[in-house]
C-alpha atoms as one frame of an Amber mdcrd trajectory, in Angstrom:
protein
 -17.929 -31.846 -14.244 -17.470 -28.069 -14.254 -19.202 -26.124 -16.971 -16.828
 -24.394 -19.360 -17.836 -20.767 -19.667 -16.621 -18.403 -22.300 -16.921 -14.641
 -22.059 -16.759 -12.924 -25.438 -16.637  -9.164 -25.880 -16.713  -7.582 -29.333
 -15.981  -3.845 -29.327 -17.780  -3.374 -25.996 -17.289  -0.353 -23.722 -15.473
  -1.126 -20.482 -18.665  -0.394 -18.515 -20.445  -3.285 -20.298 -17.490  -5.587
 -19.679 -17.492  -4.671 -15.975 -21.263  -5.256 -15.767 -20.841  -8.738 -17.236
 -17.900  -9.540 -14.940 -19.912  -8.252 -11.946 -22.696 -10.725 -12.672 -20.327
 -13.576 -13.498 -18.038 -13.218 -10.459 -20.348 -11.476  -7.916 -18.147  -8.405
  -7.533 -18.701  -4.635  -7.728 -16.704  -2.373 -10.037 -15.911   1.318  -9.725
 -14.363   3.016 -12.752 -12.617   6.170 -11.514 -12.196   8.053 -14.793 -15.035
   8.989 -17.147 -13.024   8.394 -20.316 -12.072   4.894 -19.145 -15.759   3.934
 -19.141 -15.903   4.231 -22.922 -12.648   2.390 -23.685 -13.520  -0.437 -26.088
 -12.778  -4.101 -25.418 -12.571  -6.977 -27.875 -11.510 -10.149 -26.080 -12.390
 -13.764 -25.374 -11.917 -15.353 -21.968 -12.336 -19.098 -21.502 -12.787 -20.367
 -17.948 -10.263 -17.867 -16.587 -10.199 -16.550 -13.041 -11.274 -12.977 -12.410
  -7.692 -12.069 -11.534  -6.414 -13.444 -14.851  -9.089 -11.504 -16.755  -8.233
  -8.287 -14.888  -4.537  -8.772 -15.643  -5.352  -9.200 -19.336  -7.607  -6.129
 -19.364  -4.998  -4.025 -17.576  -2.452  -4.989 -20.237  -4.832  -4.492 -23.190
  -6.222  -1.133 -22.017  -3.218   0.175 -20.078  -5.232   0.512 -16.863  -4.650
  -0.313 -13.203  -6.984  -2.099 -10.853  -7.194  -2.635  -7.118  -9.114  -5.457
  -5.435 -10.525  -4.869  -1.966 -12.690  -7.854  -1.004 -15.494  -8.034  -3.586
 -14.932  -4.449  -4.759 -12.672  -3.676  -7.731 -11.543  -0.149  -8.567 -10.272
   0.606 -12.067  -8.161   3.676 -12.822  -5.575   4.886 -15.311
């Protein structure tokens, strides 16, 4: 049976969120804009795919992302 994993972020900067997602999904993030790095995230993700989490973050923070293999670039 698959383990249910929950990712919880409480007022965390986007850099911390990306670090956690990097470890969890074995991907590398590049954040293109310095002010994006400090955008704060409060969210809970339960057993969601990386793509679903990125879609949620892009909506919450009004950002765009691009996936190229295991590399994800985040920009405004």
